[in-house]
Coordinates of C-alpha atoms in Angstrom, one line a residue:
M1 CA -4.8 -69.4 26.0
R2 CA -4.7 -67.1 28.0
V3 CA -6.4 -63.1 27.9
I4 CA -3.7 -60.3 28.8
E5 CA -6.4 -57.5 27.4
E6 CA -9.2 -57.2 27.5
G7 CA -11.4 -55.8 23.8
L8 CA -14.4 -53.5 24.3
H9 CA -16.8 -56.9 23.9
T10 CA -15.3 -60.5 23.5
S11 CA -17.1 -63.6 23.7
I12 CA -17.9 -67.2 22.8
Q13 CA -19.9 -68.1 20.8
D14 CA -21.1 -71.0 18.4
L15 CA -24.0 -70.8 15.7
G16 CA -26.3 -69.9 18.8
R17 CA -28.6 -71.9 21.3
I18 CA -31.7 -74.0 19.3
G19 CA -34.6 -74.7 21.5
Y20 CA -35.2 -72.8 24.8
R21 CA -36.4 -69.7 23.4
S22 CA -39.6 -70.4 24.9
S23 CA -38.1 -70.4 28.2
G24 CA -37.3 -66.5 27.1
F25 CA -33.5 -67.6 26.7
P26 CA -32.0 -65.8 23.3
I27 CA -30.7 -68.3 20.2
S28 CA -27.3 -66.2 20.4
G29 CA -24.6 -66.8 17.7
P30 CA -22.7 -65.0 15.8
M31 CA -23.8 -61.2 14.1
D32 CA -22.0 -61.9 11.3
S33 CA -22.9 -65.7 10.8
F34 CA -20.9 -65.5 7.1
S35 CA -17.2 -64.8 8.7
M36 CA -17.7 -67.2 11.6
K37 CA -18.5 -70.1 9.7
L38 CA -15.1 -69.2 7.1
A39 CA -13.6 -68.6 10.1
N40 CA -14.3 -72.1 10.7
Y41 CA -13.7 -73.2 7.5
L42 CA -10.3 -72.2 7.3
V43 CA -8.9 -74.6 10.0
G44 CA -10.6 -77.0 8.6
N45 CA -13.7 -77.5 11.6
K46 CA -17.4 -77.7 11.4
E47 CA -18.6 -74.9 10.7
N48 CA -20.5 -74.9 14.2
T49 CA -17.4 -75.5 16.1
A50 CA -17.3 -72.3 19.2
V51 CA -15.0 -69.6 17.8
V52 CA -13.7 -66.1 19.5
E53 CA -16.2 -63.2 18.2
M54 CA -13.9 -59.5 18.9
S55 CA -16.3 -56.6 18.5
F56 CA -14.5 -53.7 17.5
V57 CA -12.2 -53.0 19.6
G58 CA -10.4 -56.6 19.7
P59 CA -7.9 -58.2 23.0
T60 CA -4.4 -58.8 23.7
I61 CA -3.8 -63.6 24.3
E62 CA -1.3 -65.8 25.0
W63 CA -0.9 -69.0 23.8
T64 CA -0.5 -71.7 26.9
K65 CA -0.2 -74.5 24.2
D66 CA 0.5 -74.2 19.7
A67 CA -2.5 -74.4 17.6
I68 CA -3.6 -73.4 14.4
I69 CA -6.0 -70.2 14.0
S70 CA -7.0 -68.6 11.2
I71 CA -9.0 -64.7 11.4
T72 CA -12.0 -63.1 9.8
G73 CA -14.3 -60.2 9.6
A74 CA -13.4 -57.1 10.8
D75 CA -9.7 -55.6 10.5
M76 CA -8.6 -55.1 13.8
V77 CA -4.7 -55.5 12.6
P78 CA -4.6 -58.6 14.3
R79 CA -0.5 -58.1 15.4
L80 CA 2.0 -61.8 16.8
N81 CA 4.4 -61.0 18.6
G82 CA 4.7 -58.0 17.0
K83 CA 4.3 -58.7 13.8
Q84 CA 0.9 -57.9 11.6
I85 CA -0.4 -61.4 10.1
S86 CA -3.3 -61.6 7.5
L87 CA -6.4 -61.9 8.2
Y88 CA -8.0 -65.5 6.0
R89 CA -5.5 -67.8 6.2
P90 CA -4.3 -70.6 8.3
I91 CA -1.1 -69.2 11.1
I92 CA 0.5 -71.5 12.6
I93 CA 0.8 -70.3 16.3
R94 CA 3.6 -71.9 19.5
S95 CA 2.8 -72.0 22.9
G96 CA 4.2 -68.2 24.4
D97 CA 3.1 -66.4 21.8
I98 CA 1.3 -63.2 22.1
L99 CA -1.4 -62.7 19.5
Q100 CA -3.3 -58.8 20.0
F101 CA -6.2 -57.3 18.2
R102 CA -6.6 -53.3 17.9
T103 CA -10.0 -51.2 16.9
A104 CA -11.2 -52.3 13.4
R105 CA -10.9 -50.6 10.3
N106 CA -13.5 -51.6 8.6
G107 CA -16.7 -53.3 10.4
L108 CA -17.4 -54.5 13.6
Y109 CA -16.6 -58.2 15.0
T110 CA -14.1 -59.4 13.9
Y111 CA -14.1 -63.6 14.2
L112 CA -11.0 -66.3 15.9
A113 CA -11.2 -69.5 15.0
I114 CA -8.6 -72.3 16.9
K115 CA -8.6 -75.7 15.1
G116 CA -9.6 -78.8 17.1
G117 CA -12.1 -75.6 18.8
L118 CA -12.8 -75.4 22.4
A119 CA -12.6 -77.6 24.8
I120 CA -15.5 -75.7 27.4
S121 CA -18.6 -77.4 27.7
K122 CA -21.9 -76.6 27.1
K123 CA -24.5 -74.7 28.2
L124 CA -28.5 -75.7 27.3
G125 CA -27.1 -77.6 24.0
S126 CA -24.4 -74.4 23.0
R127 CA -21.2 -73.4 23.4
S128 CA -22.4 -69.0 23.3
M129 CA -22.7 -66.8 26.2
L130 CA -25.3 -66.8 27.9
V131 CA -26.6 -63.3 28.7
R132 CA -29.3 -61.7 30.7
T133 CA -27.6 -64.7 33.5
E134 CA -26.2 -65.1 37.0
G135 CA -23.5 -68.0 35.7
T136 CA -20.9 -68.7 36.4
G137 CA -18.0 -69.3 34.0
L138 CA -17.1 -68.2 30.3
L139 CA -20.5 -68.5 29.0
S140 CA -22.0 -66.7 31.2
R141 CA -19.7 -62.7 30.6
K142 CA -17.8 -61.4 28.1
L143 CA -14.3 -62.5 28.3
Q144 CA -12.0 -60.9 30.8
I145 CA -7.9 -60.3 32.0
G146 CA -6.7 -63.2 33.2
D147 CA -9.5 -65.5 32.3
Q148 CA -7.8 -69.1 30.6
I149 CA -9.7 -70.9 27.6
P150 CA -8.8 -74.5 26.8
I151 CA -8.6 -75.7 23.5
N152 CA -8.6 -79.2 22.3
S153 CA -5.1 -80.1 20.7
I154 CA -4.1 -81.0 17.8
T155 CA -1.7 -82.9 15.3
T156 CA 0.3 -80.0 12.9
P157 CA -0.4 -81.6 9.3
N158 CA 2.5 -82.8 7.4
I159 CA 0.7 -79.8 5.3
K160 CA 2.2 -76.7 4.1
L161 CA -0.4 -74.4 5.1
N162 CA 0.7 -71.3 2.8
W163 CA -2.8 -70.8 1.5
S164 CA -5.1 -67.7 1.9
M165 CA -8.0 -66.2 1.2
N166 CA -8.7 -62.8 -0.9
P167 CA -12.2 -61.4 1.2
N168 CA -12.3 -59.6 -2.0
T169 CA -13.6 -62.5 -3.9
F170 CA -16.3 -63.0 -2.1
E171 CA -17.3 -59.8 -0.3
I172 CA -20.6 -60.2 0.9
Y173 CA -20.4 -56.8 2.5
S174 CA -19.5 -54.9 -0.7
S175 CA -23.1 -53.3 -1.4
T176 CA -23.3 -51.9 2.7
E177 CA -24.7 -49.0 1.7
V178 CA -27.9 -51.1 1.1
I179 CA -30.2 -53.2 3.8
H180 CA -33.0 -55.1 2.1
Y181 CA -36.1 -56.4 3.9
I182 CA -39.9 -57.5 3.9
E183 CA -42.4 -56.2 5.4
G184 CA -43.7 -57.5 8.3
P185 CA -46.6 -58.4 10.3
Q186 CA -47.5 -54.9 11.2
A187 CA -46.2 -52.9 8.1
D188 CA -49.5 -51.7 7.1
W189 CA -49.3 -49.3 10.6
F190 CA -47.3 -47.0 8.8
K191 CA -47.2 -44.8 6.0
Q192 CA -45.7 -46.5 2.9
N193 CA -42.1 -46.5 1.7
Q194 CA -41.3 -44.2 5.3
L195 CA -38.1 -46.9 5.6
D196 CA -37.0 -46.7 2.4
I197 CA -37.0 -43.1 1.8
T198 CA -35.0 -42.2 4.6
E199 CA -31.5 -42.9 5.3
W200 CA -30.5 -44.5 8.0
S201 CA -27.5 -44.7 11.0
I202 CA -26.9 -46.7 13.5
S203 CA -26.4 -45.2 17.2
T204 CA -23.8 -45.3 18.9
R205 CA -25.2 -47.3 21.5
S206 CA -26.1 -50.5 20.1
N207 CA -25.5 -53.5 21.0
R208 CA -25.4 -57.5 20.4
M209 CA -29.2 -57.2 21.2
G210 CA -30.4 -54.2 18.8
Y211 CA -29.6 -52.2 16.1
R212 CA -31.0 -48.2 17.5
L213 CA -31.9 -45.6 14.4
M214 CA -31.2 -42.6 13.7
G215 CA -33.2 -40.7 10.8
D216 CA -36.6 -39.7 10.2
E217 CA -39.7 -40.1 13.0
I218 CA -41.4 -42.8 11.5
E219 CA -45.0 -42.9 11.5
T220 CA -47.9 -44.3 12.4
T221 CA -51.6 -44.8 10.9
R222 CA -52.8 -46.5 14.5
T223 CA -52.9 -45.9 18.3
Q224 CA -54.0 -49.6 18.9
Q225 CA -51.2 -51.1 21.6
L226 CA -49.5 -54.7 20.1
L227 CA -49.8 -58.3 22.3
T228 CA -46.1 -59.4 23.0
E229 CA -45.8 -61.5 20.4
P230 CA -42.1 -63.2 19.2
T231 CA -39.6 -61.8 17.7
S232 CA -36.3 -63.0 15.3
F233 CA -32.3 -61.3 14.3
G234 CA -33.5 -58.6 12.2
S235 CA -37.1 -57.3 13.5
I236 CA -36.9 -53.9 12.4
Q237 CA -39.7 -52.8 15.5
V238 CA -39.9 -49.5 15.9
P239 CA -41.6 -47.6 19.9
P240 CA -43.4 -45.4 19.8
D241 CA -40.5 -42.4 19.8
G242 CA -40.7 -43.7 15.5
Q243 CA -36.7 -44.1 15.6
P244 CA -36.9 -48.4 14.5
I245 CA -35.3 -50.3 16.7
I246 CA -33.4 -53.7 14.9
L247 CA -33.1 -56.6 16.8
M248 CA -30.4 -58.8 16.6
A249 CA -27.8 -62.4 17.8
D250 CA -28.9 -61.5 21.8
S251 CA -32.8 -60.2 21.5
Q252 CA -35.2 -60.5 23.9
P253 CA -37.5 -64.3 22.5
T254 CA -40.8 -61.7 22.7
G255 CA -41.8 -57.7 21.6
G256 CA -44.7 -55.5 22.4
Y257 CA -43.2 -53.1 19.8
P258 CA -45.1 -53.4 16.3
K259 CA -42.5 -54.4 13.3
I260 CA -42.7 -52.5 10.7
G261 CA -40.3 -54.9 8.9
Q262 CA -37.4 -58.1 9.4
V263 CA -34.0 -57.7 7.7
I264 CA -33.1 -60.7 4.8
L265 CA -31.9 -63.3 7.0
A266 CA -29.1 -62.5 4.0
D267 CA -28.9 -59.1 4.8
L268 CA -27.7 -60.2 9.0
P269 CA -23.7 -59.9 8.5
K270 CA -23.5 -57.1 6.5
L271 CA -25.8 -55.1 8.7
S272 CA -24.3 -56.2 11.7
Q273 CA -20.5 -54.8 9.8
L274 CA -22.3 -51.5 9.6
L275 CA -20.1 -48.7 11.6
P276 CA -22.5 -46.5 14.1
T277 CA -23.1 -43.2 11.9
K278 CA -22.5 -45.1 8.4
R279 CA -26.1 -44.2 6.7
F280 CA -27.4 -46.9 5.1
M281 CA -30.8 -46.9 3.0
F282 CA -32.9 -49.7 3.8
E283 CA -34.8 -51.6 -0.1
R284 CA -37.9 -53.1 0.0
C285 CA -38.1 -56.9 -1.5
T286 CA -39.8 -59.7 -1.8
I287 CA -39.9 -63.4 0.0
S288 CA -38.8 -65.1 -2.9
N289 CA -36.4 -62.7 -3.5
A290 CA -35.1 -63.1 -0.4
Y291 CA -35.0 -66.8 -0.2
K292 CA -33.2 -66.3 -3.8
A293 CA -30.1 -64.1 -2.0
L294 CA -29.8 -67.0 1.1
A295 CA -29.4 -69.5 -1.9
T296 CA -26.8 -67.5 -3.2
Q297 CA -25.2 -67.5 0.3
K298 CA -25.1 -70.9 1.3
Q299 CA -23.9 -72.0 -2.6
L300 CA -20.9 -69.8 -1.7
L301 CA -20.2 -70.8 2.0
T302 CA -20.8 -74.7 0.4
K303 CA -18.4 -74.2 -2.4
L304 CA -15.7 -72.0 -0.3
S305 CA -16.8 -75.0 2.4
H306 CA -15.2 -78.2 0.1
T307 CA -12.6 -76.3 -1.5
L308 CA -10.9 -75.7 1.9
K309 CA -11.3 -78.5 3.4
Q310 CA -9.7 -79.6 -0.2
K311 CA -6.9 -77.8 0.8
W312 CA -6.7 -80.1 4.2
E313 CA -6.8 -83.3 3.0
G314 CA -3.8 -82.6 0.6

């Protein structure tokens, strides 16, 4: 497939680069892992198969061979040869077709999965884009006009691809006004409940590295400096100006700002899909409840995976 019109920030992502944080590389991977996995399930792929991730404004793609695709996540009003198509279903693509995405109606990140996956080699054990490097190739930068992205050849199945999924039946973004977190290692450096009592919004200066928050200033009770220590996707850091930064998928492996909290894993997908300026609240939860929320989400994905696998097996 060939990119004939760029999106705002379109990249290739699998579930991330494991084992290289000690060398300074971020894990990367999808901002919304739930939608990414579901896109792969819909076309019969394994969940770690690399997909195309689009941010806010999508690209236009010309297909150079037949394919089967699915689209999940934010609704970028996809059109195939000028006709609007649905999300959350497998779609047959023919060579010469034009797939066009536009500005997201809801959410920020959209995922395009191709049955059989992308025919590109891994870098450092992953097919996720390598950020802040001087390498060459499709995994060293966002996708640009003229990029040719090879896809693996497939045999069109002898079954009708006439099923679809209603995203409302498994909506994990239904309560986007609340993001749950557990206390961070430096929570006692700050006055109690400051995260919980403030209404927050995400700055437009946010990206895959970090979401800058706008709200009341977080006041610290200590003036000491923190030694650099490990961070993770979802770490809530508080810099000297008191406006928190949530580290996201492409964030650095270490940081020197105190961490007031950590967004729970189950809420990272809906956090990633929050539009800039959309207001939300934080709610502290226990580690036990964080595990329960993650287990519930994993059970749902497992159920969806088995259901869709049966569809492909006829």
